[in-house]
mmCIF file with all atom_site columns, C-alpha atoms in Angstrom:
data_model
loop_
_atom_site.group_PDB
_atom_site.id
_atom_site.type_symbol
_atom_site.label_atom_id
_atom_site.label_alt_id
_atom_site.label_comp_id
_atom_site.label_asym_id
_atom_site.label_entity_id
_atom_site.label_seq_id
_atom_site.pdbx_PDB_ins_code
_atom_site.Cartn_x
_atom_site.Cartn_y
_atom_site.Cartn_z
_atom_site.occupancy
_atom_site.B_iso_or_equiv
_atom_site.pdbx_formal_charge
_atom_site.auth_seq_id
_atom_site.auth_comp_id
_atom_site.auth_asym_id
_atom_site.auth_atom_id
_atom_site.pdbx_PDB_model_num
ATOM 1  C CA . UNK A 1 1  ? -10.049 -175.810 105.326 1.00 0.00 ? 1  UNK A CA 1
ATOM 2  C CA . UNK A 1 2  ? -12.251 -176.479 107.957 1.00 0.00 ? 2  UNK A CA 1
ATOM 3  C CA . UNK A 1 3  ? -14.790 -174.331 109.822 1.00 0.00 ? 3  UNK A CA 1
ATOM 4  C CA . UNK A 1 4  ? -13.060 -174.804 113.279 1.00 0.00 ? 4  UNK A CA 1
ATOM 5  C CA . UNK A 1 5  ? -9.936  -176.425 114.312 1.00 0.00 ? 5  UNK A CA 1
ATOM 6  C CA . UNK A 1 6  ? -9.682  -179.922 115.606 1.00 0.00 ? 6  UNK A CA 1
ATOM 7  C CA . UNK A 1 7  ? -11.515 -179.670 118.341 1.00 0.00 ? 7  UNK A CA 1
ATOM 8  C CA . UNK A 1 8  ? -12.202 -182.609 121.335 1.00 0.00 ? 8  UNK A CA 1
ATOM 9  C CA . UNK A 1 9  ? -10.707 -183.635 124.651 1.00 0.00 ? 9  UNK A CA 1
ATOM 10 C CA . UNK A 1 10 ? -7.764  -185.098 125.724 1.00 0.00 ? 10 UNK A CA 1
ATOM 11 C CA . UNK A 1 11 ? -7.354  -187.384 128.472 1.00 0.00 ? 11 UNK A CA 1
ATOM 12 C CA . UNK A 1 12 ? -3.572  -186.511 129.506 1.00 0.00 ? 12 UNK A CA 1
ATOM 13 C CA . UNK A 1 13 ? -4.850  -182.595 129.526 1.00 0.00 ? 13 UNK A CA 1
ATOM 14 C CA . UNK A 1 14 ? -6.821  -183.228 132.673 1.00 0.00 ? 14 UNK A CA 1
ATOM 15 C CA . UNK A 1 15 ? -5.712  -186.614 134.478 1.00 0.00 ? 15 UNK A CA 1
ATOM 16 C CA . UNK A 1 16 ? -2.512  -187.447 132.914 1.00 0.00 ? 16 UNK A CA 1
ATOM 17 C CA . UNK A 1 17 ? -2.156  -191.127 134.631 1.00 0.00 ? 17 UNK A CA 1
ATOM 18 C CA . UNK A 1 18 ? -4.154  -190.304 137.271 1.00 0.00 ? 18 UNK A CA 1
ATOM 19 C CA . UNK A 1 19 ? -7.024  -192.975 137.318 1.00 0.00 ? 19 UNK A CA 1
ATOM 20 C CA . UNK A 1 20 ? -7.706  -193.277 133.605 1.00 0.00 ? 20 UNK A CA 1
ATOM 21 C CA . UNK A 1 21 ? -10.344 -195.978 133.039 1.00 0.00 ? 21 UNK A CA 1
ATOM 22 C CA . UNK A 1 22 ? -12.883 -197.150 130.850 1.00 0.00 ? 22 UNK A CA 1
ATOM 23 C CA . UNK A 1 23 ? -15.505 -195.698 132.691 1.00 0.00 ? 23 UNK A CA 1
ATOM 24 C CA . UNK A 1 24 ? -13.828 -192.618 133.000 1.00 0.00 ? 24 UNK A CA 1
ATOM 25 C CA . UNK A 1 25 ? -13.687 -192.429 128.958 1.00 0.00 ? 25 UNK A CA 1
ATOM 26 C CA . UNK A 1 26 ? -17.330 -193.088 128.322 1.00 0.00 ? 26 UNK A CA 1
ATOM 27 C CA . UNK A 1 27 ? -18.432 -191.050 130.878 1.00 0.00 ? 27 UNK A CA 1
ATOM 28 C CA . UNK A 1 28 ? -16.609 -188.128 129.226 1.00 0.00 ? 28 UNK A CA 1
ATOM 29 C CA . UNK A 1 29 ? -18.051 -188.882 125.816 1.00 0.00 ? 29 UNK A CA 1
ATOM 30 C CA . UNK A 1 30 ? -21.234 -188.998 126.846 1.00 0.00 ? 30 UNK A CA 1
ATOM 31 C CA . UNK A 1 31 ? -20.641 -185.358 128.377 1.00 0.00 ? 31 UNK A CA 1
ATOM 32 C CA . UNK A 1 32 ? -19.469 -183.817 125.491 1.00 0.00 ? 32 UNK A CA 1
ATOM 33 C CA . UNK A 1 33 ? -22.278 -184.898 123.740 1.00 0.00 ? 33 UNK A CA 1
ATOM 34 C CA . UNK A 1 34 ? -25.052 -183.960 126.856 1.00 0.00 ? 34 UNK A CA 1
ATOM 35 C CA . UNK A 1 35 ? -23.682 -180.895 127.067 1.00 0.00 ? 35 UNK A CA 1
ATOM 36 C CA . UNK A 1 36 ? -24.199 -180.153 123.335 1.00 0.00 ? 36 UNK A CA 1
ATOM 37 C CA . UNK A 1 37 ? -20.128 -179.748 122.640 1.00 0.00 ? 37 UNK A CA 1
ATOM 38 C CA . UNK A 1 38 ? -20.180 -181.809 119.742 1.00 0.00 ? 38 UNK A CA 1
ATOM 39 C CA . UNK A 1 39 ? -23.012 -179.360 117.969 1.00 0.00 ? 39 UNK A CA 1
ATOM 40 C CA . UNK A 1 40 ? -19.881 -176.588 118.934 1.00 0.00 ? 40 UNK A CA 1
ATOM 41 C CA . UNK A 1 41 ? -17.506 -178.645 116.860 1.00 0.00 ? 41 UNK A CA 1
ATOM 42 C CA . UNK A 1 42 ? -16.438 -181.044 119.371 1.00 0.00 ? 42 UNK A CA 1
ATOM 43 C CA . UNK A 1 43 ? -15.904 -184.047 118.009 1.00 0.00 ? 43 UNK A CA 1
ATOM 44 C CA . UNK A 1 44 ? -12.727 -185.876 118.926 1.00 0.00 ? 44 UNK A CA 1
ATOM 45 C CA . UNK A 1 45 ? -12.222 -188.321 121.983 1.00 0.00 ? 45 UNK A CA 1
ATOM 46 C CA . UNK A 1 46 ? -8.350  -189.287 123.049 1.00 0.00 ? 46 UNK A CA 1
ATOM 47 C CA . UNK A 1 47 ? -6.701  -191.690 125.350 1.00 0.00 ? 47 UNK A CA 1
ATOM 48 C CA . UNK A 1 48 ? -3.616  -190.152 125.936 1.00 0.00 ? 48 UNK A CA 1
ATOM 49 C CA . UNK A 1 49 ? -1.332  -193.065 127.377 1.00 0.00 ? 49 UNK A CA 1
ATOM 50 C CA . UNK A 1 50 ? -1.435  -194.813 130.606 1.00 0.00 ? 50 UNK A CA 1
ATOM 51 C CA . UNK A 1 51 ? -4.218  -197.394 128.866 1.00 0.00 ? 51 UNK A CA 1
ATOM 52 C CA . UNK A 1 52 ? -1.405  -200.109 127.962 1.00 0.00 ? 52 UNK A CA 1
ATOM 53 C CA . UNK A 1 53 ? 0.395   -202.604 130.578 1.00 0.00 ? 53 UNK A CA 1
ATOM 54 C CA . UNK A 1 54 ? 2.207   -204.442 127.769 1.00 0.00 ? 54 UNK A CA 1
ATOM 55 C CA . UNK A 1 55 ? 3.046   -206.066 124.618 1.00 0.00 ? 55 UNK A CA 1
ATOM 56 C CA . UNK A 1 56 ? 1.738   -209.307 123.366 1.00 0.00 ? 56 UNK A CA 1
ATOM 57 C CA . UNK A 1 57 ? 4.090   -211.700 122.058 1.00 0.00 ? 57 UNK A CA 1
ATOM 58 C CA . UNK A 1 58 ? 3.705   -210.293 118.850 1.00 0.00 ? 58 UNK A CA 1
ATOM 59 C CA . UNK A 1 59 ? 4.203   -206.951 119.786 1.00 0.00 ? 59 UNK A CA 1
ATOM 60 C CA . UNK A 1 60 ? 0.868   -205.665 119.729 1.00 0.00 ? 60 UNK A CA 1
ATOM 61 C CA . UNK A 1 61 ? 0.283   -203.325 122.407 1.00 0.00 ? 61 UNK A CA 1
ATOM 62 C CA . UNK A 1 62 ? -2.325  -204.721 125.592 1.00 0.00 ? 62 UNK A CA 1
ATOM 63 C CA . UNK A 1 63 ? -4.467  -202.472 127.125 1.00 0.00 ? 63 UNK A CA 1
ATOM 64 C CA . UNK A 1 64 ? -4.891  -202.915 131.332 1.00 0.00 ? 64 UNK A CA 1
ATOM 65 C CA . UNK A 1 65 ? -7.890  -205.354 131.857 1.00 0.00 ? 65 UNK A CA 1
ATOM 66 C CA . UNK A 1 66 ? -8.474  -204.038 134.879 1.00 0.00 ? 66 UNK A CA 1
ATOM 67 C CA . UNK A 1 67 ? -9.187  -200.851 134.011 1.00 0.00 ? 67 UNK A CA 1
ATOM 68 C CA . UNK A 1 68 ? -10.157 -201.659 130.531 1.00 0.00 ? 68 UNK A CA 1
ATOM 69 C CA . UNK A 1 69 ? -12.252 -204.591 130.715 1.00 0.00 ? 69 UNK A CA 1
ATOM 70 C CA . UNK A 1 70 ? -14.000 -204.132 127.846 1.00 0.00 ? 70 UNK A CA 1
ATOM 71 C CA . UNK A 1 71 ? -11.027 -203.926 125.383 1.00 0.00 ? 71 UNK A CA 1
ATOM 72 C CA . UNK A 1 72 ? -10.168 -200.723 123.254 1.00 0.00 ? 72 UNK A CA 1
ATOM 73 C CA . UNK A 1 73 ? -12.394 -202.412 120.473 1.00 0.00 ? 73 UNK A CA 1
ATOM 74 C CA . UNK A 1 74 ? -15.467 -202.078 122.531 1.00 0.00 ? 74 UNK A CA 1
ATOM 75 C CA . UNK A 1 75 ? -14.710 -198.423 124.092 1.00 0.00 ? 75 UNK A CA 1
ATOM 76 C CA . UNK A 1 76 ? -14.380 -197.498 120.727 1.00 0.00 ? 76 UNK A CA 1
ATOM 77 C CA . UNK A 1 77 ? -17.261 -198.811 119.504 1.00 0.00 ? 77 UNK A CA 1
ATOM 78 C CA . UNK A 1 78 ? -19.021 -196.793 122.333 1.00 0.00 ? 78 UNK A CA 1
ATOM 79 C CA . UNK A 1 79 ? -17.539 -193.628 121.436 1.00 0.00 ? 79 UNK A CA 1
ATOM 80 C CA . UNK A 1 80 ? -18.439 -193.976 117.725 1.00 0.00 ? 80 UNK A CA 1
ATOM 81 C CA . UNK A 1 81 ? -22.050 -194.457 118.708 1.00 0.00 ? 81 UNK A CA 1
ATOM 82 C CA . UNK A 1 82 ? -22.423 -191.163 119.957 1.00 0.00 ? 82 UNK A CA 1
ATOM 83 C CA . UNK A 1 83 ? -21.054 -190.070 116.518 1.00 0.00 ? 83 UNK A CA 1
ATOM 84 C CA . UNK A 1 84 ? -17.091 -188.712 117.949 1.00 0.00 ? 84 UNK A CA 1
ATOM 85 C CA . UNK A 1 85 ? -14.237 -189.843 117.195 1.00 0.00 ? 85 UNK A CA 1
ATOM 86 C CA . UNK A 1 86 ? -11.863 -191.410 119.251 1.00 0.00 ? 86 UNK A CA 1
ATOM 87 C CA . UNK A 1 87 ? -7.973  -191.243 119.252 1.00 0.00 ? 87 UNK A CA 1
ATOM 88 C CA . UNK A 1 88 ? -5.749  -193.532 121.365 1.00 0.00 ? 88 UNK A CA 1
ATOM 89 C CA . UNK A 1 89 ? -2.091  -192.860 121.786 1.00 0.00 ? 89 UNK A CA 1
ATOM 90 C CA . UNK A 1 90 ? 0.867   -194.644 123.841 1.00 0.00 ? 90 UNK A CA 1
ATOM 91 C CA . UNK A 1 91 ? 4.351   -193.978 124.339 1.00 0.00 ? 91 UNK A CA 1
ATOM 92 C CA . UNK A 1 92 ? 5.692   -197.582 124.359 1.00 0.00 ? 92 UNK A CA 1
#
């Protein structure tokens, strides 16, 4: 049993598909952390859909180069390094 509950923020709580982008993401991470959140208990970052265009032909999901450009490999990477965790989810 943990000290607190899960506790982080959630992308579709705020913006829902309103202008989610990479940016967007890192910028938040890097709040939570500036703003001493994650020393609260704060400690989980998550997409909440709107990330993904499509599927690959192998039915991998692809996340929106435009507004990903870095790929979900390298946003998560960037989340990591500021020791939170990050959570993706997608409805397709």
């Amino acid at each position: 049993l943990g000290l607190t509950p899960p506790m982080g923020w959630n992308s579709w709580n705020k913006f829902r598909c309103d202008d989610i982008h990479e940016t967007l993401i890192q910028d938040t991470a890097r709040a939570i952390v500036d703003l001493g959140l994650d020393v609260l208990g704060y400690q989980y970052v998550n997409l909440d859909d709107c990330w993904q265009v499509s599927r690959n032909e192998t039915g991998f999901i692809q996340e929106d180069p435009d507004k990903f450009p870095s790929g979900m490999g390298a946003l998560s990477e960037y989340v990591h390094s500021l020791n939170l965790k990050f959570g993706l989810y997608s409805d397709s």
